[in-house]
mmCIF file of C-alpha atoms in Angstrom:
data_model
loop_
_atom_site.group_PDB
_atom_site.id
_atom_site.type_symbol
_atom_site.label_atom_id
_atom_site.label_comp_id
_atom_site.label_asym_id
_atom_site.label_seq_id
_atom_site.Cartn_x
_atom_site.Cartn_y
_atom_site.Cartn_z
ATOM 1 C CA MET A 1 -4.578 0.537 -26.166
ATOM 2 C CA LYS A 2 -1.810 3.132 -25.997
ATOM 3 C CA ASP A 3 1.479 2.539 -27.777
ATOM 4 C CA ILE A 4 3.583 2.153 -24.631
ATOM 5 C CA ASP A 5 6.602 -0.061 -24.032
ATOM 6 C CA TRP A 6 5.076 -1.761 -20.998
ATOM 7 C CA SER A 7 8.318 -3.632 -20.272
ATOM 8 C CA LYS A 8 10.138 -0.371 -19.514
ATOM 9 C CA LEU A 9 7.627 1.020 -17.015
ATOM 10 C CA GLY A 10 8.896 1.365 -13.454
ATOM 11 C CA PHE A 11 7.154 2.592 -10.323
ATOM 12 C CA HIS A 12 7.018 6.177 -11.520
ATOM 13 C CA TYR A 13 4.300 8.504 -12.786
ATOM 14 C CA THR A 14 3.166 8.106 -16.387
ATOM 15 C CA GLU A 15 0.514 10.594 -17.436
ATOM 16 C CA THR A 16 -2.865 9.240 -18.525
ATOM 17 C CA ASP A 17 -5.741 10.993 -20.286
ATOM 18 C CA TYR A 18 -7.926 11.798 -17.287
ATOM 19 C CA ILE A 19 -8.073 12.147 -13.532
ATOM 20 C CA VAL A 20 -11.171 12.194 -11.340
ATOM 21 C CA ARG A 21 -12.011 14.958 -8.873
ATOM 22 C CA CYS A 22 -14.639 15.599 -6.240
ATOM 23 C CA GLU A 23 -15.086 18.500 -3.793
ATOM 24 C CA CYS A 24 -16.469 18.748 -0.288
ATOM 25 C CA HIS A 25 -17.694 21.958 1.361
ATOM 26 C CA ASP A 26 -18.923 22.108 4.957
ATOM 27 C CA GLY A 27 -19.265 18.345 5.127
ATOM 28 C CA VAL A 28 -21.250 17.931 1.897
ATOM 29 C CA TRP A 29 -19.653 15.955 -0.944
ATOM 30 C CA GLY A 30 -20.413 16.699 -4.583
ATOM 31 C CA LYS A 31 -20.361 14.242 -7.469
ATOM 32 C CA PRO A 32 -17.068 12.924 -8.902
ATOM 33 C CA TYR A 33 -16.207 14.265 -12.342
ATOM 34 C CA VAL A 34 -13.565 13.665 -14.997
ATOM 35 C CA THR A 35 -11.011 16.216 -16.138
ATOM 36 C CA ASN A 36 -7.778 16.232 -18.139
ATOM 37 C CA ASP A 37 -6.384 19.041 -15.957
ATOM 38 C CA LYS A 38 -3.574 17.502 -13.870
ATOM 39 C CA TYR A 39 -2.994 20.609 -11.764
ATOM 40 C CA VAL A 40 -4.828 22.163 -8.813
ATOM 41 C CA SER A 41 -5.126 25.810 -7.871
ATOM 42 C CA LEU A 42 -4.687 26.212 -4.118
ATOM 43 C CA HIS A 43 -4.570 29.152 -1.791
ATOM 44 C CA LEU A 44 -1.104 29.313 -0.252
ATOM 45 C CA SER A 45 -2.638 29.141 3.209
ATOM 46 C CA ALA A 46 -4.643 25.988 2.446
ATOM 47 C CA THR A 47 -4.621 23.622 5.411
ATOM 48 C CA CYS A 48 -2.928 20.850 3.385
ATOM 49 C CA LEU A 49 0.072 23.144 2.832
ATOM 50 C CA GLN A 50 0.122 24.843 6.227
ATOM 51 C CA TYR A 51 -0.721 21.968 8.561
ATOM 52 C CA GLY A 52 -0.369 18.763 6.568
ATOM 53 C CA GLN A 53 -4.098 18.007 6.383
ATOM 54 C CA GLU A 54 -3.699 15.279 3.754
ATOM 55 C CA ALA A 55 -4.249 11.547 3.291
ATOM 56 C CA PHE A 56 -3.754 9.172 0.377
ATOM 57 C CA GLU A 57 -4.134 5.575 -0.769
ATOM 58 C CA GLY A 58 -2.731 3.216 -3.394
ATOM 59 C CA LEU A 59 -4.390 0.356 -5.271
ATOM 60 C CA LYS A 60 -4.234 -1.427 -8.608
ATOM 61 C CA ALA A 61 -6.307 -2.698 -11.511
ATOM 62 C CA PHE A 62 -5.190 -5.873 -13.308
ATOM 63 C CA ARG A 63 -5.948 -7.207 -16.762
ATOM 64 C CA GLY A 64 -6.594 -10.875 -16.074
ATOM 65 C CA ALA A 65 -5.718 -14.122 -17.800
ATOM 66 C CA ASP A 66 -9.405 -14.380 -18.815
ATOM 67 C CA GLY A 67 -9.435 -10.899 -20.378
ATOM 68 C CA LYS A 68 -11.460 -9.414 -17.521
ATOM 69 C CA VAL A 69 -10.315 -6.457 -15.444
ATOM 70 C CA ARG A 70 -9.981 -6.717 -11.663
ATOM 71 C CA VAL A 71 -9.589 -3.999 -9.046
ATOM 72 C CA PHE A 72 -8.201 -5.408 -5.813
ATOM 73 C CA ARG A 73 -9.975 -4.658 -2.507
ATOM 74 C CA MET A 74 -10.890 -1.040 -3.238
ATOM 75 C CA GLU A 75 -13.521 -1.071 -0.467
ATOM 76 C CA GLU A 76 -10.735 -1.676 2.061
ATOM 77 C CA ASN A 77 -8.798 1.276 0.652
ATOM 78 C CA ALA A 78 -11.943 3.391 0.994
ATOM 79 C CA ARG A 79 -12.329 2.385 4.638
ATOM 80 C CA ARG A 80 -8.687 3.018 5.425
ATOM 81 C CA MET A 81 -8.807 6.457 3.817
ATOM 82 C CA ALA A 82 -11.915 7.239 5.870
ATOM 83 C CA ARG A 83 -10.023 6.330 9.059
ATOM 84 C CA SER A 84 -7.104 8.522 7.992
ATOM 85 C CA ALA A 85 -9.469 11.402 7.214
ATOM 86 C CA GLU A 86 -11.182 11.183 10.584
ATOM 87 C CA ALA A 87 -7.813 11.132 12.368
ATOM 88 C CA LEU A 88 -6.880 14.430 10.672
ATOM 89 C CA CYS A 89 -10.319 16.041 11.152
ATOM 90 C CA MET A 90 -11.185 15.815 7.454
ATOM 91 C CA SER A 91 -14.559 14.912 5.984
ATOM 92 C CA PRO A 92 -14.257 11.205 5.053
ATOM 93 C CA VAL A 93 -14.920 10.268 1.445
ATOM 94 C CA PRO A 94 -18.004 8.001 1.519
ATOM 95 C CA GLU A 95 -17.166 4.437 0.512
ATOM 96 C CA ASP A 96 -19.579 4.383 -2.424
ATOM 97 C CA LEU A 97 -18.202 7.699 -3.723
ATOM 98 C CA PHE A 98 -14.614 6.445 -3.372
ATOM 99 C CA CYS A 99 -15.391 3.285 -5.361
ATOM 100 C CA GLU A 100 -17.374 5.231 -7.967
ATOM 101 C CA ALA A 101 -14.364 7.512 -8.507
ATOM 102 C CA ILE A 102 -11.976 4.554 -8.896
ATOM 103 C CA ILE A 103 -14.210 2.864 -11.470
ATOM 104 C CA LEU A 104 -14.685 6.151 -13.316
ATOM 105 C CA ALA A 105 -10.906 6.648 -13.448
ATOM 106 C CA LEU A 106 -10.547 3.080 -14.752
ATOM 107 C CA ASP A 107 -13.249 3.465 -17.408
ATOM 108 C CA LYS A 108 -11.786 6.714 -18.734
ATOM 109 C CA ASN A 109 -8.232 5.373 -18.895
ATOM 110 C CA MET A 110 -8.725 1.824 -20.161
ATOM 111 C CA ASP A 111 -6.190 2.447 -22.936
ATOM 112 C CA PHE A 112 -3.536 2.681 -20.220
ATOM 113 C CA LEU A 113 -4.367 -0.677 -18.623
ATOM 114 C CA PRO A 114 -1.367 -2.882 -19.505
ATOM 115 C CA PRO A 115 -1.783 -6.249 -21.247
ATOM 116 C CA TYR A 116 -1.904 -9.353 -19.068
ATOM 117 C CA GLU A 117 1.387 -10.863 -20.199
ATOM 118 C CA THR A 118 3.478 -7.823 -19.260
ATOM 119 C CA GLY A 119 3.069 -8.002 -15.474
ATOM 120 C CA ALA A 120 2.396 -4.242 -15.509
ATOM 121 C CA THR A 121 -0.746 -2.794 -13.909
ATOM 122 C CA LEU A 122 -2.814 0.383 -13.710
ATOM 123 C CA TYR A 123 -2.116 2.051 -10.374
ATOM 124 C CA PHE A 124 -4.506 4.493 -8.678
ATOM 125 C CA ARG A 125 -3.425 7.161 -6.204
ATOM 126 C CA PRO A 126 -6.495 8.506 -4.353
ATOM 127 C CA LEU A 127 -5.593 11.782 -2.642
ATOM 128 C CA LEU A 128 -7.549 13.844 -0.098
ATOM 129 C CA ILE A 129 -6.374 17.348 0.822
ATOM 130 C CA GLY A 130 -7.658 20.242 2.921
ATOM 131 C CA THR A 131 -8.201 23.354 0.799
ATOM 132 C CA THR A 132 -9.611 25.879 3.301
ATOM 133 C CA PRO A 133 -7.386 28.996 3.555
ATOM 134 C CA ARG A 134 -6.307 29.257 7.195
ATOM 135 C CA LEU A 135 -3.412 30.793 9.115
ATOM 136 C CA GLY A 136 -4.598 29.996 12.636
ATOM 137 C CA VAL A 137 -3.834 26.441 13.684
ATOM 138 C CA GLY A 138 -6.864 24.252 13.109
ATOM 139 C CA PRO A 139 -8.565 21.986 10.566
ATOM 140 C CA GLY A 140 -10.206 23.195 7.383
ATOM 141 C CA ARG A 141 -13.776 22.510 6.277
ATOM 142 C CA ASP A 142 -13.201 22.271 2.514
ATOM 143 C CA PHE A 143 -11.596 19.283 0.818
ATOM 144 C CA LEU A 144 -10.557 18.008 -2.582
ATOM 145 C CA PHE A 145 -10.558 14.301 -3.407
ATOM 146 C CA VAL A 146 -8.613 13.238 -6.498
ATOM 147 C CA VAL A 147 -7.921 9.872 -8.148
ATOM 148 C CA ILE A 148 -4.683 9.888 -10.150
ATOM 149 C CA PRO A 149 -4.192 6.845 -12.430
ATOM 150 C CA SER A 150 -0.836 5.760 -13.824
ATOM 151 C CA PRO A 151 0.382 2.550 -15.473
ATOM 152 C CA ILE A 152 3.316 1.030 -13.596
ATOM 153 C CA GLY A 153 5.679 -1.801 -14.386
ATOM 154 C CA PRO A 154 6.224 -5.030 -12.451
ATOM 155 C CA TYR A 155 8.064 -4.507 -9.167
ATOM 156 C CA PHE A 156 10.432 -7.382 -10.006
ATOM 157 C CA PRO A 157 11.059 -7.051 -13.764
ATOM 158 C CA VAL A 158 13.941 -9.558 -13.703
ATOM 159 C CA GLY A 159 12.592 -11.975 -11.116
ATOM 160 C CA PHE A 160 11.392 -12.299 -7.540
ATOM 161 C CA HIS A 161 14.479 -11.617 -5.390
ATOM 162 C CA GLY A 162 15.590 -10.495 -1.945
ATOM 163 C CA THR A 163 16.417 -6.999 -0.676
ATOM 164 C CA PRO A 164 18.923 -6.155 2.101
ATOM 165 C CA PHE A 165 17.764 -3.976 5.014
ATOM 166 C CA ILE A 166 19.536 -1.970 7.689
ATOM 167 C CA VAL A 167 18.161 -1.277 11.166
ATOM 168 C CA ASN A 168 17.716 2.372 12.121
ATOM 169 C CA ARG A 169 17.495 3.314 15.810
ATOM 170 C CA HIS A 170 18.083 7.022 15.329
ATOM 171 C CA VAL A 171 15.012 8.194 13.407
ATOM 172 C CA ASP A 172 11.432 7.650 14.548
ATOM 173 C CA ARG A 173 9.025 7.021 11.683
ATOM 174 C CA ALA A 174 5.956 7.530 13.885
ATOM 175 C CA ALA A 175 5.041 7.653 17.563
ATOM 176 C CA PRO A 176 2.599 5.367 19.390
ATOM 177 C CA PHE A 177 -0.906 6.864 19.286
ATOM 178 C CA GLY A 178 0.273 9.402 16.709
ATOM 179 C CA THR A 179 -0.466 9.111 12.974
ATOM 180 C CA GLY A 180 1.563 5.983 12.186
ATOM 181 C CA GLN A 181 -1.545 3.835 11.788
ATOM 182 C CA TYR A 182 -2.949 6.226 9.177
ATOM 183 C CA LYS A 183 -1.836 6.731 5.581
ATOM 184 C CA VAL A 184 -0.853 10.387 5.713
ATOM 185 C CA GLY A 185 1.995 12.139 3.964
ATOM 186 C CA GLY A 186 3.734 13.330 7.122
ATOM 187 C CA ASN A 187 4.647 9.778 8.105
ATOM 188 C CA TYR A 188 6.585 9.322 4.882
ATOM 189 C CA ALA A 189 8.310 12.698 5.051
ATOM 190 C CA ALA A 190 9.396 11.870 8.608
ATOM 191 C CA SER A 191 11.074 8.687 7.356
ATOM 192 C CA PHE A 192 13.019 10.241 4.473
ATOM 193 C CA ARG A 193 16.167 10.982 6.507
ATOM 194 C CA ALA A 194 16.511 7.313 7.372
ATOM 195 C CA THR A 195 15.362 5.774 4.102
ATOM 196 C CA GLU A 196 17.533 8.025 1.922
ATOM 197 C CA ALA A 197 20.578 7.300 4.086
ATOM 198 C CA ALA A 198 19.908 3.570 3.674
ATOM 199 C CA HIS A 199 19.399 3.895 -0.085
ATOM 200 C CA ARG A 200 22.802 5.574 -0.439
ATOM 201 C CA GLN A 201 24.264 2.337 0.914
ATOM 202 C CA GLY A 202 22.208 0.201 -1.464
ATOM 203 C CA LEU A 203 19.902 -0.855 1.386
ATOM 204 C CA SER A 204 16.342 -0.420 2.596
ATOM 205 C CA CYS A 205 15.433 0.747 6.090
ATOM 206 C CA LEU A 206 13.987 -1.309 8.940
ATOM 207 C CA PHE A 207 12.400 0.878 11.625
ATOM 208 C CA LEU A 208 12.091 -0.096 15.271
ATOM 209 C CA ASP A 209 9.484 1.083 17.759
ATOM 210 C CA SER A 210 10.018 4.663 18.908
ATOM 211 C CA VAL A 211 9.776 3.925 22.667
ATOM 212 C CA GLU A 212 12.039 0.988 23.501
ATOM 213 C CA ARG A 213 13.708 0.654 20.088
ATOM 214 C CA LYS A 214 13.769 -3.119 20.253
ATOM 215 C CA TYR A 215 10.552 -4.164 18.493
ATOM 216 C CA ILE A 216 10.199 -4.284 14.703
ATOM 217 C CA ASP A 217 7.962 -1.512 13.378
ATOM 218 C CA GLU A 218 7.886 -1.132 9.580
ATOM 219 C CA CYS A 219 10.129 -1.925 6.594
ATOM 220 C CA GLY A 220 10.475 1.445 4.923
ATOM 221 C CA ALA A 221 6.912 2.088 3.754
ATOM 222 C CA ALA A 222 5.753 -1.520 4.102
ATOM 223 C CA ASN A 223 4.655 -4.013 6.773
ATOM 224 C CA PHE A 224 7.025 -6.695 8.043
ATOM 225 C CA PHE A 225 6.344 -10.412 8.332
ATOM 226 C CA GLY A 226 8.498 -13.401 9.206
ATOM 227 C CA ILE A 227 8.165 -17.166 9.345
ATOM 228 C CA LYS A 228 9.127 -18.557 12.766
ATOM 229 C CA ASP A 229 8.599 -22.237 13.577
ATOM 230 C CA GLY A 230 6.214 -22.423 10.629
ATOM 231 C CA VAL A 231 4.115 -19.517 11.968
ATOM 232 C CA TYR A 232 3.403 -16.317 10.010
ATOM 233 C CA VAL A 233 4.434 -13.573 12.466
ATOM 234 C CA THR A 234 3.768 -9.873 11.874
ATOM 235 C CA PRO A 235 4.061 -6.863 14.199
ATOM 236 C CA GLN A 236 1.094 -5.286 15.930
ATOM 237 C CA SER A 237 1.437 -1.688 17.039
ATOM 238 C CA THR A 238 -0.490 1.590 17.165
ATOM 239 C CA SER A 239 2.268 3.173 15.048
ATOM 240 C CA ILE A 240 2.060 0.727 12.123
ATOM 241 C CA LEU A 241 -0.187 1.260 9.088
ATOM 242 C CA PRO A 242 -2.571 -1.708 8.720
ATOM 243 C CA SER A 243 -1.565 -3.042 5.314
ATOM 244 C CA ILE A 244 -4.339 -4.359 3.073
ATOM 245 C CA THR A 245 -1.764 -6.604 1.416
ATOM 246 C CA ASN A 246 -0.588 -7.953 4.778
ATOM 247 C CA ASN A 247 -4.204 -8.548 5.813
ATOM 248 C CA SER A 248 -4.719 -10.512 2.589
ATOM 249 C CA LEU A 249 -1.540 -12.549 3.083
ATOM 250 C CA MET A 250 -2.578 -13.422 6.641
ATOM 251 C CA GLN A 251 -5.916 -14.701 5.366
ATOM 252 C CA LEU A 252 -4.256 -16.728 2.618
ATOM 253 C CA ALA A 253 -1.836 -18.187 5.184
ATOM 254 C CA ARG A 254 -4.771 -19.287 7.344
ATOM 255 C CA ASP A 255 -6.462 -20.740 4.254
ATOM 256 C CA LYS A 256 -3.378 -22.911 3.751
ATOM 257 C CA GLY A 257 -3.282 -24.080 7.354
ATOM 258 C CA ILE A 258 -0.508 -21.742 8.489
ATOM 259 C CA GLN A 259 -0.893 -20.273 11.979
ATOM 260 C CA VAL A 260 -0.822 -16.473 12.116
ATOM 261 C CA GLU A 261 0.400 -14.338 15.023
ATOM 262 C CA GLN A 262 0.003 -10.567 15.027
ATOM 263 C CA ARG A 263 1.950 -9.281 18.019
ATOM 264 C CA ARG A 264 5.003 -7.316 19.110
ATOM 265 C CA VAL A 265 8.063 -8.786 17.421
ATOM 266 C CA LEU A 266 11.524 -8.396 18.951
ATOM 267 C CA LEU A 267 14.346 -7.649 16.526
ATOM 268 C CA GLU A 268 16.317 -10.540 18.056
ATOM 269 C CA GLU A 269 13.606 -12.943 16.894
ATOM 270 C CA LEU A 270 15.048 -12.599 13.391
ATOM 271 C CA SER A 271 17.636 -15.186 14.394
ATOM 272 C CA ASP A 272 14.821 -17.739 14.774
ATOM 273 C CA MET A 273 13.102 -16.924 11.482
ATOM 274 C CA THR A 274 13.640 -18.961 8.336
ATOM 275 C CA GLU A 275 12.423 -16.210 6.002
ATOM 276 C CA CYS A 276 10.934 -12.737 6.190
ATOM 277 C CA GLY A 277 9.759 -9.948 3.955
ATOM 278 C CA ALA A 278 8.203 -6.539 3.476
ATOM 279 C CA CYS A 279 4.676 -6.511 2.090
ATOM 280 C CA GLY A 280 2.592 -3.816 0.447
ATOM 281 C CA THR A 281 0.690 -2.778 -2.673
ATOM 282 C CA ALA A 282 3.732 -2.115 -4.863
ATOM 283 C CA ALA A 283 5.576 -5.435 -4.495
ATOM 284 C CA VAL A 284 3.023 -7.678 -2.732
ATOM 285 C CA ILE A 285 6.056 -9.283 -1.048
ATOM 286 C CA SER A 286 9.624 -8.020 -1.162
ATOM 287 C CA PRO A 287 11.699 -10.815 0.398
ATOM 288 C CA ILE A 288 14.386 -9.707 2.853
ATOM 289 C CA SER A 289 17.799 -11.194 2.039
ATOM 290 C CA ARG A 290 19.602 -9.898 5.138
ATOM 291 C CA VAL A 291 19.134 -7.443 7.993
ATOM 292 C CA ILE A 292 22.164 -5.448 9.125
ATOM 293 C CA ASP A 293 22.141 -4.173 12.728
ATOM 294 C CA PRO A 294 25.101 -1.756 12.787
ATOM 295 C CA ASP A 295 24.653 -0.735 16.427
ATOM 296 C CA ASN A 296 25.198 -4.327 17.552
ATOM 297 C CA ALA A 297 27.560 -5.373 14.729
ATOM 298 C CA ARG A 298 25.186 -8.162 13.753
ATOM 299 C CA ILE A 299 23.814 -9.440 10.441
ATOM 300 C CA TYR A 300 20.785 -11.702 10.104
ATOM 301 C CA GLU A 301 21.039 -13.717 6.884
ATOM 302 C CA PHE A 302 18.093 -15.132 4.929
ATOM 303 C CA GLY A 303 19.546 -15.598 1.431
ATOM 304 C CA ASP A 304 18.887 -13.846 -1.852
ATOM 305 C CA GLU A 305 16.147 -16.240 -2.944
ATOM 306 C CA PRO A 306 12.636 -15.956 -1.461
ATOM 307 C CA GLY A 307 11.572 -18.611 1.031
ATOM 308 C CA GLU A 308 9.003 -21.290 0.279
ATOM 309 C CA VAL A 309 6.188 -19.679 2.292
ATOM 310 C CA SER A 310 6.873 -16.250 0.764
ATOM 311 C CA LYS A 311 6.747 -17.718 -2.735
ATOM 312 C CA MET A 312 3.565 -19.653 -2.020
ATOM 313 C CA LEU A 313 1.737 -16.625 -0.599
ATOM 314 C CA TYR A 314 3.081 -14.260 -3.261
ATOM 315 C CA TYR A 315 1.818 -16.379 -6.142
ATOM 316 C CA ALA A 316 -1.445 -17.209 -4.347
ATOM 317 C CA LEU A 317 -2.275 -13.499 -4.088
ATOM 318 C CA LYS A 318 -1.106 -12.716 -7.621
ATOM 319 C CA ASP A 319 -3.245 -15.574 -8.952
ATOM 320 C CA ILE A 320 -6.324 -13.969 -7.386
ATOM 321 C CA GLN A 321 -5.447 -10.520 -8.731
ATOM 322 C CA TYR A 322 -4.948 -11.860 -12.258
ATOM 323 C CA GLY A 323 -7.963 -14.167 -12.227
ATOM 324 C CA ARG A 324 -5.919 -17.354 -12.443
ATOM 325 C CA THR A 325 -7.689 -18.884 -9.447
ATOM 326 C CA GLU A 326 -10.992 -18.559 -7.618
ATOM 327 C CA ASP A 327 -11.467 -15.387 -5.578
ATOM 328 C CA LYS A 328 -12.993 -17.164 -2.583
ATOM 329 C CA HIS A 329 -13.099 -14.053 -0.401
ATOM 330 C CA GLY A 330 -14.662 -11.752 -2.985
ATOM 331 C CA TRP A 331 -11.737 -9.351 -2.895
ATOM 332 C CA CYS A 332 -11.878 -8.206 -6.522
ATOM 333 C CA TYR A 333 -14.239 -5.920 -8.384
ATOM 334 C CA VAL A 334 -14.519 -7.601 -11.782
ATOM 335 C CA LYS A 335 -15.297 -5.671 -14.953
#
């Protein structure tokens, strides 16, 4: 194991020994291979640079309480990347190839997998880019798939706590029937104006739908959920990325007898919610302490401490990821 101060890792890139690459030409994928070269040579007119033909994913490997290593729901990441690829006219990475590349990246970088007690994990960033040189508008036919591993620290190094959000009605993260439901870089670049403005105020950004601007869309780069009358409520929209974490939390809520509703959620419904949060790979759940609506001079308060349902679901999912409880749904690849 590498001599790393695991306690000081944040959510930033730490170089490992190897990455995994695989190329596709005219619809035919080669075999994944390992390299220590962290750079790519691209033609300046490659379709990823000219027209944003790019998709990515994010997932983690955990060193468990039993000493075993678990990768969480990588097949779902493979399927989501395939949907993103098809939406951008890219050749999808086959599911078995995707999983083979993740396991290869894990095997070759085991020294960077943090110890169990630290709360740190080994993060994987699968990346798919179009490499065909092209000036005329249109998709390429050549693609590079890369898996970039990096150890990252716990999202809450000093404890599970709430984050304040501010509503933004002036920037659209994604349009209905556009690319919002796919994990592509352009969605994130489109949100930077709003998220950076919020961060300068010490806040995170809550996006509303881009048509009526009254329904909750996403929390920065994460899905939203709230607890209303004991029901787990989360938005449903063609502009929201289907979160694998949110999907897992919904299943765990059902397992515990909690009703789940996936539907359009009005911003005003926050006043009827006892707790809410943002959910995604990085944090699992980031509880929302308050939501500021500057256009209506209104603040929805939830408190700095996470709610009881949020805590229960957070630890239930973490227990599966770290092997502290039975994985009843077979979500983890165990090594």
